[in-house]
Short mmCIF file of C-alpha atoms and ligand atoms in Angstrom, two decimals:
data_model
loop_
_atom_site.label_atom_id
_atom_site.label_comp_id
_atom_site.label_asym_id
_atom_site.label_seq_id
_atom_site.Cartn_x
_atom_site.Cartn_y
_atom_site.Cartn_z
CA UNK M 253 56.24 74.56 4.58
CA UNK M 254 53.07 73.42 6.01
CA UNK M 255 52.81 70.34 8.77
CA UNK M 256 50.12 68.49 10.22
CA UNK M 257 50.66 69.85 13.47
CA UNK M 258 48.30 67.78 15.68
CA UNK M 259 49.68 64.90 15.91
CA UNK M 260 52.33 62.72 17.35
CA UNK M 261 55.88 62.47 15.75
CA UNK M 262 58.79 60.43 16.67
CA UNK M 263 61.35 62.18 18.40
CA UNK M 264 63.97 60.32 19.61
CA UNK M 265 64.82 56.86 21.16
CA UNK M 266 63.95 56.81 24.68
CA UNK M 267 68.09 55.67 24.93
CA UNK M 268 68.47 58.60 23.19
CA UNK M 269 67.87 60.73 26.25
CA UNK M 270 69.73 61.05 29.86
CA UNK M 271 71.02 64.33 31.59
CA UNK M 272 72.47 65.63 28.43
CA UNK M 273 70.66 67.99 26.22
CA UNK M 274 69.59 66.04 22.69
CA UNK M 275 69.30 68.97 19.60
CA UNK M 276 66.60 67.84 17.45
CA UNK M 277 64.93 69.72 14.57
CA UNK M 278 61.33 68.79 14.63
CA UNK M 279 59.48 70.16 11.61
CA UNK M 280 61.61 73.38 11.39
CA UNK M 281 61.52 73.87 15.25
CA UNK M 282 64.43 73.57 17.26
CA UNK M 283 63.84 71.48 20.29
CA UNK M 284 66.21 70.62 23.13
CA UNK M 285 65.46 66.78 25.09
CA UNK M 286 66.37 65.49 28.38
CA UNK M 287 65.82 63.06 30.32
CA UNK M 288 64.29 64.15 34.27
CA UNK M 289 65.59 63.07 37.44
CA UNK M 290 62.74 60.39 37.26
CA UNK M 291 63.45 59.24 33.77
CA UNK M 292 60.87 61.18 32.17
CA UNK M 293 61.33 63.28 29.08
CA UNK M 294 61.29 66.71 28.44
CA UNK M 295 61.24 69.05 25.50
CA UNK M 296 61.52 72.44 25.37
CA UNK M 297 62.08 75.30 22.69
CA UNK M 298 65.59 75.26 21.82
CA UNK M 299 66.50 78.98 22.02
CA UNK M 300 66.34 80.88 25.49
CA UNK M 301 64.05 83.88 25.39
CA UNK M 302 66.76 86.08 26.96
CA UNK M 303 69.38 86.02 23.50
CA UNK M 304 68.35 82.76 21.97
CA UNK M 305 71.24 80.99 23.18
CA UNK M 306 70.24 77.15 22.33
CA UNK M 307 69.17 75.77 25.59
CA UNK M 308 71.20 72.36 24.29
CA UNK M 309 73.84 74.33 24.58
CA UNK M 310 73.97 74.19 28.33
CA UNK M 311 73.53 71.94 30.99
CA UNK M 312 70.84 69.38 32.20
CA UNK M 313 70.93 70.15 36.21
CA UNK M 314 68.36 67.53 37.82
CA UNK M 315 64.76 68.06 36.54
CA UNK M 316 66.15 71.70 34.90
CA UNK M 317 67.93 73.24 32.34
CA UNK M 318 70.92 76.18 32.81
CA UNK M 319 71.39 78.14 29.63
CA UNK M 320 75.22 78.06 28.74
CA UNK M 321 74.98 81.56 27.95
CA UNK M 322 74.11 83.55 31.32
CA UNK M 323 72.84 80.53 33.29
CA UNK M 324 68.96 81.11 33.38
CA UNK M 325 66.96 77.72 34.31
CA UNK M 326 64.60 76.57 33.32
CA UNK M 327 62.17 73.68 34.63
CA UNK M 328 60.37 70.77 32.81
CA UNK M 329 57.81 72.75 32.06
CA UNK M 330 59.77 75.64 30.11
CA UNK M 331 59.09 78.21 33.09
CA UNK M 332 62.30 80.42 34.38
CA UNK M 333 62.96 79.49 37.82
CA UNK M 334 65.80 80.62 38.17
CA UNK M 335 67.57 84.38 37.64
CA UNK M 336 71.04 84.59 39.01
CA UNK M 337 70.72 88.13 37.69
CA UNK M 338 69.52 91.60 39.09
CA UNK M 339 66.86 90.97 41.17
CA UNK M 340 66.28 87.61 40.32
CA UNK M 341 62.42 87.85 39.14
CA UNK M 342 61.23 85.22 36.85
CA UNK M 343 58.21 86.41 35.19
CA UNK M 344 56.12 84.94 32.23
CA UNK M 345 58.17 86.35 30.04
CA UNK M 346 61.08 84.03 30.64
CA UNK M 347 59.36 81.13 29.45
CA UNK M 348 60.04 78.96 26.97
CA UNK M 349 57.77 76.94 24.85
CA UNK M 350 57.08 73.69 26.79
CA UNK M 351 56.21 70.26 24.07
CA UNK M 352 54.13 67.23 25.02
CA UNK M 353 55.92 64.39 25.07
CA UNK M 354 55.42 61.08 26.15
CA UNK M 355 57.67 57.84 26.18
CA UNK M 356 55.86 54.75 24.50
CA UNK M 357 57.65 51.08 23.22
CA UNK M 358 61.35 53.00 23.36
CA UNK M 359 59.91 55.88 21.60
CA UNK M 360 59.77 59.33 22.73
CA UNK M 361 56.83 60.95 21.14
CA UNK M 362 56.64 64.65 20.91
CA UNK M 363 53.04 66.84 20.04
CA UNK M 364 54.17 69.51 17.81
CA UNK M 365 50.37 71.31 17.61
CA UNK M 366 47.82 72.72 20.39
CA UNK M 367 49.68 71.15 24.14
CA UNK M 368 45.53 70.69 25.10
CA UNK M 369 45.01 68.22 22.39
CA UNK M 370 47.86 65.86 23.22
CA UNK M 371 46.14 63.05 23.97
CA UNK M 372 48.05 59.11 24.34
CA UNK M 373 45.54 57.73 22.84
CA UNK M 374 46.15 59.01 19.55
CA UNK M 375 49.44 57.56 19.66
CA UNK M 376 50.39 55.01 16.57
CA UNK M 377 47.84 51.81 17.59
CA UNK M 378 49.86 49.15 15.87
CA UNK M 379 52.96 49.88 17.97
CA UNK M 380 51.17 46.48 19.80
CA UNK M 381 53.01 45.10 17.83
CA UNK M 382 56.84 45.81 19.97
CA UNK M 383 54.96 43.30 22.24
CA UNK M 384 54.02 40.22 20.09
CA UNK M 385 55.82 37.02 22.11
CA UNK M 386 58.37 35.47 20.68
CA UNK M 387 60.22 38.15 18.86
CA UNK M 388 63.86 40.33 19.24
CA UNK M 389 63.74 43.83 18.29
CA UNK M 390 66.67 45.91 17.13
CA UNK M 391 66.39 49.93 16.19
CA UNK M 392 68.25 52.71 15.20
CA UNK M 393 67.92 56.03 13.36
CA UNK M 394 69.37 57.95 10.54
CA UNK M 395 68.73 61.30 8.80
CA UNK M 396 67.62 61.41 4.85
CA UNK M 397 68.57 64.57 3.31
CA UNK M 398 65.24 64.75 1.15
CA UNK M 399 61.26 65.67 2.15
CA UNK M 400 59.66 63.02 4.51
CA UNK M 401 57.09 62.52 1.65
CA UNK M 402 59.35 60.86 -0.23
CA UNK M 403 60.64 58.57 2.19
CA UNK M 404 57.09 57.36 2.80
CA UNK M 405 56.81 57.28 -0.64
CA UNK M 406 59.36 54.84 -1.09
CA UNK M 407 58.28 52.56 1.67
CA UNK M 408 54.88 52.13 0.65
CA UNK M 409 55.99 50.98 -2.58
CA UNK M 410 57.51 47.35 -2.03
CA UNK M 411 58.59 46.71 -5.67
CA UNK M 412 61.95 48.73 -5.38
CA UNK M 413 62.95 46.30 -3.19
CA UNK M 414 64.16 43.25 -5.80
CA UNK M 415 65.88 46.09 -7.86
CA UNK M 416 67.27 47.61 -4.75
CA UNK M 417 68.18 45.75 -2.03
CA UNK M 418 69.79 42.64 -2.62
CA UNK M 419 69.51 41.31 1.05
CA UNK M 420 65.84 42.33 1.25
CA UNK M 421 64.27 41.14 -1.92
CA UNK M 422 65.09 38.54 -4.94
CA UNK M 423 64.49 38.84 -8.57
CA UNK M 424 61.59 38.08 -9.56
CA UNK M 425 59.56 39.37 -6.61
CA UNK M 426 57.87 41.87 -8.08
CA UNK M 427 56.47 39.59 -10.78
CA UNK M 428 52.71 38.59 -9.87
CA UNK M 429 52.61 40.38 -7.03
CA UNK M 430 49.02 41.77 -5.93
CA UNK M 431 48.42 44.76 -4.21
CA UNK M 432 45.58 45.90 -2.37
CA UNK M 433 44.39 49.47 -0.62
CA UNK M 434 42.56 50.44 2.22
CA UNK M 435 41.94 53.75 4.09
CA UNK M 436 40.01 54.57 6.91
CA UNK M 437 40.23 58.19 8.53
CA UNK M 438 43.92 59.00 8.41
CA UNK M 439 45.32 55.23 8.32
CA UNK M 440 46.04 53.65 5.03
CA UNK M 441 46.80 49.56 4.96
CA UNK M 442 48.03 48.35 1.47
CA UNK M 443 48.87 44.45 1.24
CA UNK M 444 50.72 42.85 -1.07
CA UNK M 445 51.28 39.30 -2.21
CA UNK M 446 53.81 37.54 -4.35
CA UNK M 447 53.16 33.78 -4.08
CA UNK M 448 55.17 30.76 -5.41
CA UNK M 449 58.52 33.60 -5.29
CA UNK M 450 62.02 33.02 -4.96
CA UNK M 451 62.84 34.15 -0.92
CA UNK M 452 64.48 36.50 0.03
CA UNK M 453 67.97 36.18 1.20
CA UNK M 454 66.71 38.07 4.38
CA UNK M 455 64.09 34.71 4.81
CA UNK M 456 66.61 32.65 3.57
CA UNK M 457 69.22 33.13 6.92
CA UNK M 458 65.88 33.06 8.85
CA UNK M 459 65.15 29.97 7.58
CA UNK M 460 68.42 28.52 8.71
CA UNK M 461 68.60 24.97 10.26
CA UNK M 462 64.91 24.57 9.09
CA UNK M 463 65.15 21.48 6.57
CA UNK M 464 61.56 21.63 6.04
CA UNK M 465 61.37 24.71 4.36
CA UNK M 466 65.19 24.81 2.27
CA UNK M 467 62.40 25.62 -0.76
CA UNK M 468 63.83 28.20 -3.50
CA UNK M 469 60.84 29.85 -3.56
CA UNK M 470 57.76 30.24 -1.14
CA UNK M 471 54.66 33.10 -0.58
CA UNK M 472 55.81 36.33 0.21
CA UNK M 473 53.49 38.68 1.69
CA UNK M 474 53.79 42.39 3.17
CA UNK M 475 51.32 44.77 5.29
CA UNK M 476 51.89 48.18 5.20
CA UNK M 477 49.93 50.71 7.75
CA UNK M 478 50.75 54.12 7.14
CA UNK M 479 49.06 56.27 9.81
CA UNK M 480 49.45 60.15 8.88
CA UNK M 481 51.41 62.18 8.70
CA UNK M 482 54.52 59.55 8.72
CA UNK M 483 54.36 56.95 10.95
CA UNK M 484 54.68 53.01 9.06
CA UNK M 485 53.97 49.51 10.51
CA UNK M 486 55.58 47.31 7.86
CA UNK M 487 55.22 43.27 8.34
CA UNK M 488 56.98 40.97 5.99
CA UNK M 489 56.23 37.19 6.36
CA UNK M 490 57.15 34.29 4.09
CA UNK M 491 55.94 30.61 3.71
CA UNK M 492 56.97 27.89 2.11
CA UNK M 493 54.39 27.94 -1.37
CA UNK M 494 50.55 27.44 -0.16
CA UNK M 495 51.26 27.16 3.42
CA UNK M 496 49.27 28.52 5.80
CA UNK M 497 49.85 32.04 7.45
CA UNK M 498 50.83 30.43 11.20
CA UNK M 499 53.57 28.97 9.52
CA UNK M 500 55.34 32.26 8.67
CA UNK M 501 58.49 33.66 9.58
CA UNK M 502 57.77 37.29 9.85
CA UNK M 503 59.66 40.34 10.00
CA UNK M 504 57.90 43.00 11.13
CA UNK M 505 59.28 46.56 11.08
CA UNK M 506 58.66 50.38 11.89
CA UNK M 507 59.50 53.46 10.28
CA UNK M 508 58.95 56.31 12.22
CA UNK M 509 59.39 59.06 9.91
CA UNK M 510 59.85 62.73 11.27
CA UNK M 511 60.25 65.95 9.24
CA UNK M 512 63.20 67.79 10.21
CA UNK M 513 63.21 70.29 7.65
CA UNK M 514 61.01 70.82 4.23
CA UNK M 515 63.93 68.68 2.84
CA UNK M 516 65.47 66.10 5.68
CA UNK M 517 63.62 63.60 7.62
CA UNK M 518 64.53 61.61 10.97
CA UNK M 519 64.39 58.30 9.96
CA UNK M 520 63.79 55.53 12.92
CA UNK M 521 63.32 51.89 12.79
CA UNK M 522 62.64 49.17 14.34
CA UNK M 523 62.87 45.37 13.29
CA UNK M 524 61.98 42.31 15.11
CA UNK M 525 62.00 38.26 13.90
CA UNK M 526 60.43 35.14 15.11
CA UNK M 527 62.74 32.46 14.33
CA UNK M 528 66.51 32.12 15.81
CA UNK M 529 66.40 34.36 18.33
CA UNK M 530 68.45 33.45 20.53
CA UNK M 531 71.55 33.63 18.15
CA UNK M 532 73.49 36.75 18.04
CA UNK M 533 75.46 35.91 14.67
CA UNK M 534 71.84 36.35 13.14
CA UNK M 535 71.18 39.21 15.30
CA UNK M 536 74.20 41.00 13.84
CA UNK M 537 73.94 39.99 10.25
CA UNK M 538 70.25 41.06 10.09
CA UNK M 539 70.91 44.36 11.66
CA UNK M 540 73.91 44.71 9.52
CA UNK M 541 71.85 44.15 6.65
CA UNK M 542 68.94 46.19 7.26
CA UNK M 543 71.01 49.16 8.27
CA UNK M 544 73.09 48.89 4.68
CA UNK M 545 69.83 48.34 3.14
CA UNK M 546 68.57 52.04 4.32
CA UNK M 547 72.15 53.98 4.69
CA UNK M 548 73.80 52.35 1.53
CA UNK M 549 71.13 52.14 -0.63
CA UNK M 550 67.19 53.51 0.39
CA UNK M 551 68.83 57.20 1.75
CA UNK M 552 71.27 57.67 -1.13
CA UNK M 553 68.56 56.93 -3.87
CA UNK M 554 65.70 59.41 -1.90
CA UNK M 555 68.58 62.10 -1.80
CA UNK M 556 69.44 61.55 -5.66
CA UNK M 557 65.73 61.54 -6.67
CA UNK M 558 65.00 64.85 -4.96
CA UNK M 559 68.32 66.14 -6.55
CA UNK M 560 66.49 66.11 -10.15
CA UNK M 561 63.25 67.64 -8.62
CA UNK M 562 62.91 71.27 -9.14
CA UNK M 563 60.47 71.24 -5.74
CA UNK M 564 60.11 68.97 -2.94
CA UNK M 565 56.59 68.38 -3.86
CA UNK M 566 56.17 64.86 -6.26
CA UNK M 567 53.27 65.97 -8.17
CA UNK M 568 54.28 69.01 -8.89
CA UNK M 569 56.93 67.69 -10.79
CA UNK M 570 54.28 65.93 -12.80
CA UNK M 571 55.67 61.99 -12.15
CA UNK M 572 54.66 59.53 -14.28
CA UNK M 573 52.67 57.28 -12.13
CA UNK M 574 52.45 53.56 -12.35
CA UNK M 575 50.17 51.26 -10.43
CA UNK M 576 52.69 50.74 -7.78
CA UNK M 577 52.39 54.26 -7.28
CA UNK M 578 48.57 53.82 -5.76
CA UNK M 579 49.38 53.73 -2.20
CA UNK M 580 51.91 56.34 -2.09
CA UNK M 581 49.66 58.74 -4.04
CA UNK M 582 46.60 58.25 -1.80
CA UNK M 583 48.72 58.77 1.42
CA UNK M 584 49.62 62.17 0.01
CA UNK M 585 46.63 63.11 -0.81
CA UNK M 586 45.16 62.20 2.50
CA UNK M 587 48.07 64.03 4.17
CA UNK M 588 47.12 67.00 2.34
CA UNK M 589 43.61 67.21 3.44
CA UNK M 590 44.60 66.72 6.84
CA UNK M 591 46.66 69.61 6.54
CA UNK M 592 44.39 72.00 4.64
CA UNK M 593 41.64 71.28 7.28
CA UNK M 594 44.19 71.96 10.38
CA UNK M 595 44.91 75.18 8.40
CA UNK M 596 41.84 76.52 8.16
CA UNK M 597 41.11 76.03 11.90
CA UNK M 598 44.12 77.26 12.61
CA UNK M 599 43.18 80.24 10.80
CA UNK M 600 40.18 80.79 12.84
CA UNK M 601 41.12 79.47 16.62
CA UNK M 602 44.19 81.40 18.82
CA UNK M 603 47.41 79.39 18.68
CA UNK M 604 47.25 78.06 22.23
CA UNK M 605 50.13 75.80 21.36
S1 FES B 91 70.98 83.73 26.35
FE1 FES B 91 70.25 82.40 27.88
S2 FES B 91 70.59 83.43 29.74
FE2 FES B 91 71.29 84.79 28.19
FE1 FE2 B 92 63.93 50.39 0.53
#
């Protein structure tokens, strides 16, 4: 299976990491992470060149790594410095692949392509948004046993969530809702609008204590950036009906979506609030919530979907598309040109990865 290769995928949390080896499969490539003696991370191939023994199989020793096998190290960046064997010569040969990574808002962001085009700046803009005043964050991760297509799929489609999730969405919120999409490059905004709706029972405990707004209904309104090949800036706000935006309560999340394989994805999130942040009770019942909401009920129905797929590609299967569908659709289809045009580069420039 084919991935955009330049480019910058999630990972693993940064308190992921410390002095013991992290396995991750990152788009079919095994990769060991650590955590240096300065804090930084590392990430090397997972297989040591000598007989592939996975290096995350051994033991993080300062900035280096001793295969568990015959003891080989190996330093940060994936050359053999050490050869307790014969006469103890290290050459070339005994390297292993060294990744870019780089450590950004609790993320650890790995460059799976060419190491000389790793460059920060292309990192995800709107993770500004981990440092908005005023809000709590809480994140965690979890693996979907289906294509990372899909999961985007699903989260750039906002009507599944009244049928669902019942903590996330009411019924009724799909009804009226407006939807509109944008694309520029390889990001893709779609905003949606439901106004004069019945909240949310996600708004409704963050509306707690607030007598002004004890409403049934109010404007519900979501922004979704989708920046290929994966990465999603979701913010959810509600209003009581006709107020103004700097009134909302808002709910912003990420989904940093990673392929692991052609058919399971590394799921991470992130979600922050505005409004009672100081109480833990909240705190727990919102991460409860959201956590059931993509365990107990997004994961399972990804993983049953792609069970009565005879590929792992959508449109092959020839879906019948509805106008929700509009967003998802144009994010593949950018996705694919992005990775037909890396191809053919690839196909005419050395690997220098
Ligand atoms: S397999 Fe790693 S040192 Fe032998
Ligand atoms: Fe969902």
């Amino acid at each position: 299976m084919k991935y955009l290769k330049n480019a910058w995928y999630a990972a693993a949390w940064a308190d992921e990491l410390s002095q013991r080896p992290l396995a991750r499969m990152i788009c079919e490539t095994p990769i060991v992470l650590f955590h240096d003696t300065e804090r930084r991370p590392v990430a090397l191939f997972d297989a040591c060149p000598h007989r592939f023994a996975p290096l995350s199989l051994g033991r993080v020793q300062g900035d280096r790594i001793a295969c568990g096998y015959h003891g080989l190290e190996f330093g940060r960046d994936g050359r053999c410095i050490k050869n307790p064997h014969g006469n103890g010569a290290t050459p070339a040969a005994l390297s292993v692949r060294s990744f870019p990574v780089v450590e950004r808002c609790g993320m650890v962001w790995i460059w799976m392509g060419r190491s000389e085009m790793a460059d920060s700046k292309h990192l995800p803009e709107h993770l500004k948004a981990f440092d908005q005043p005023g809000f709590v964050w809480s994140h965690g991760n979890l693996n979907v046993a289906a294509p990372y297509e899909m999961v985007v799929d699903n989260l750039l489609d906002l009507s599944h969530v009244e049928y669902l999730h019942p903590f996330l969405g009411s019924a009724g919120n799909s009804k009226g809702r407006t939807m509109r999409v944008e694309h520029d490059g390889n990001l893709l905004i779609c905003r949606t609008e439901a106004t004069d709706t019945p909240v949310t029972p996600l708004f409704r405990l963050m509306r707690e204590g607030d007598e002004s707004v004890d409403d049934e209904n109010g404007d519900l309104r979501g922004e979704t950036h989708w920046l290929a090949p994966a990465n999603i800036y979701l913010d959810t706000t509600t209003t009581r009906v006709g107020a103004p935006l700097n009134t909302a309560i808002s709910v912003p999340t990420y989904h940093l979506l990673t392929p692991a394989t052609a058919d399971s994805t590394h799921y991470f999130w992130a979600a922050g609030w505005n409004r009672l942040t100081d109480r833990d009770d909240v705190a727990q019942m919102l991460r409860t919530g959201i956590v059931n909401a993509f365990e107990n009920e997004d994961e399972p129905m990804i993983r049953a979907c792609r069970s009565r797929m005879h590929s792992n590609d959508l449109l092959e299967n020839r879906p019948a598309l509805l106008p929700i569908d509009e967003a998802s659709v144009l994010a593949r289809r950018i996705l694919g040109r992005l990775i037909d045009v890396e191809s053919k580069e690839n196909a005419v420039l050395p690997d220098l990865g």
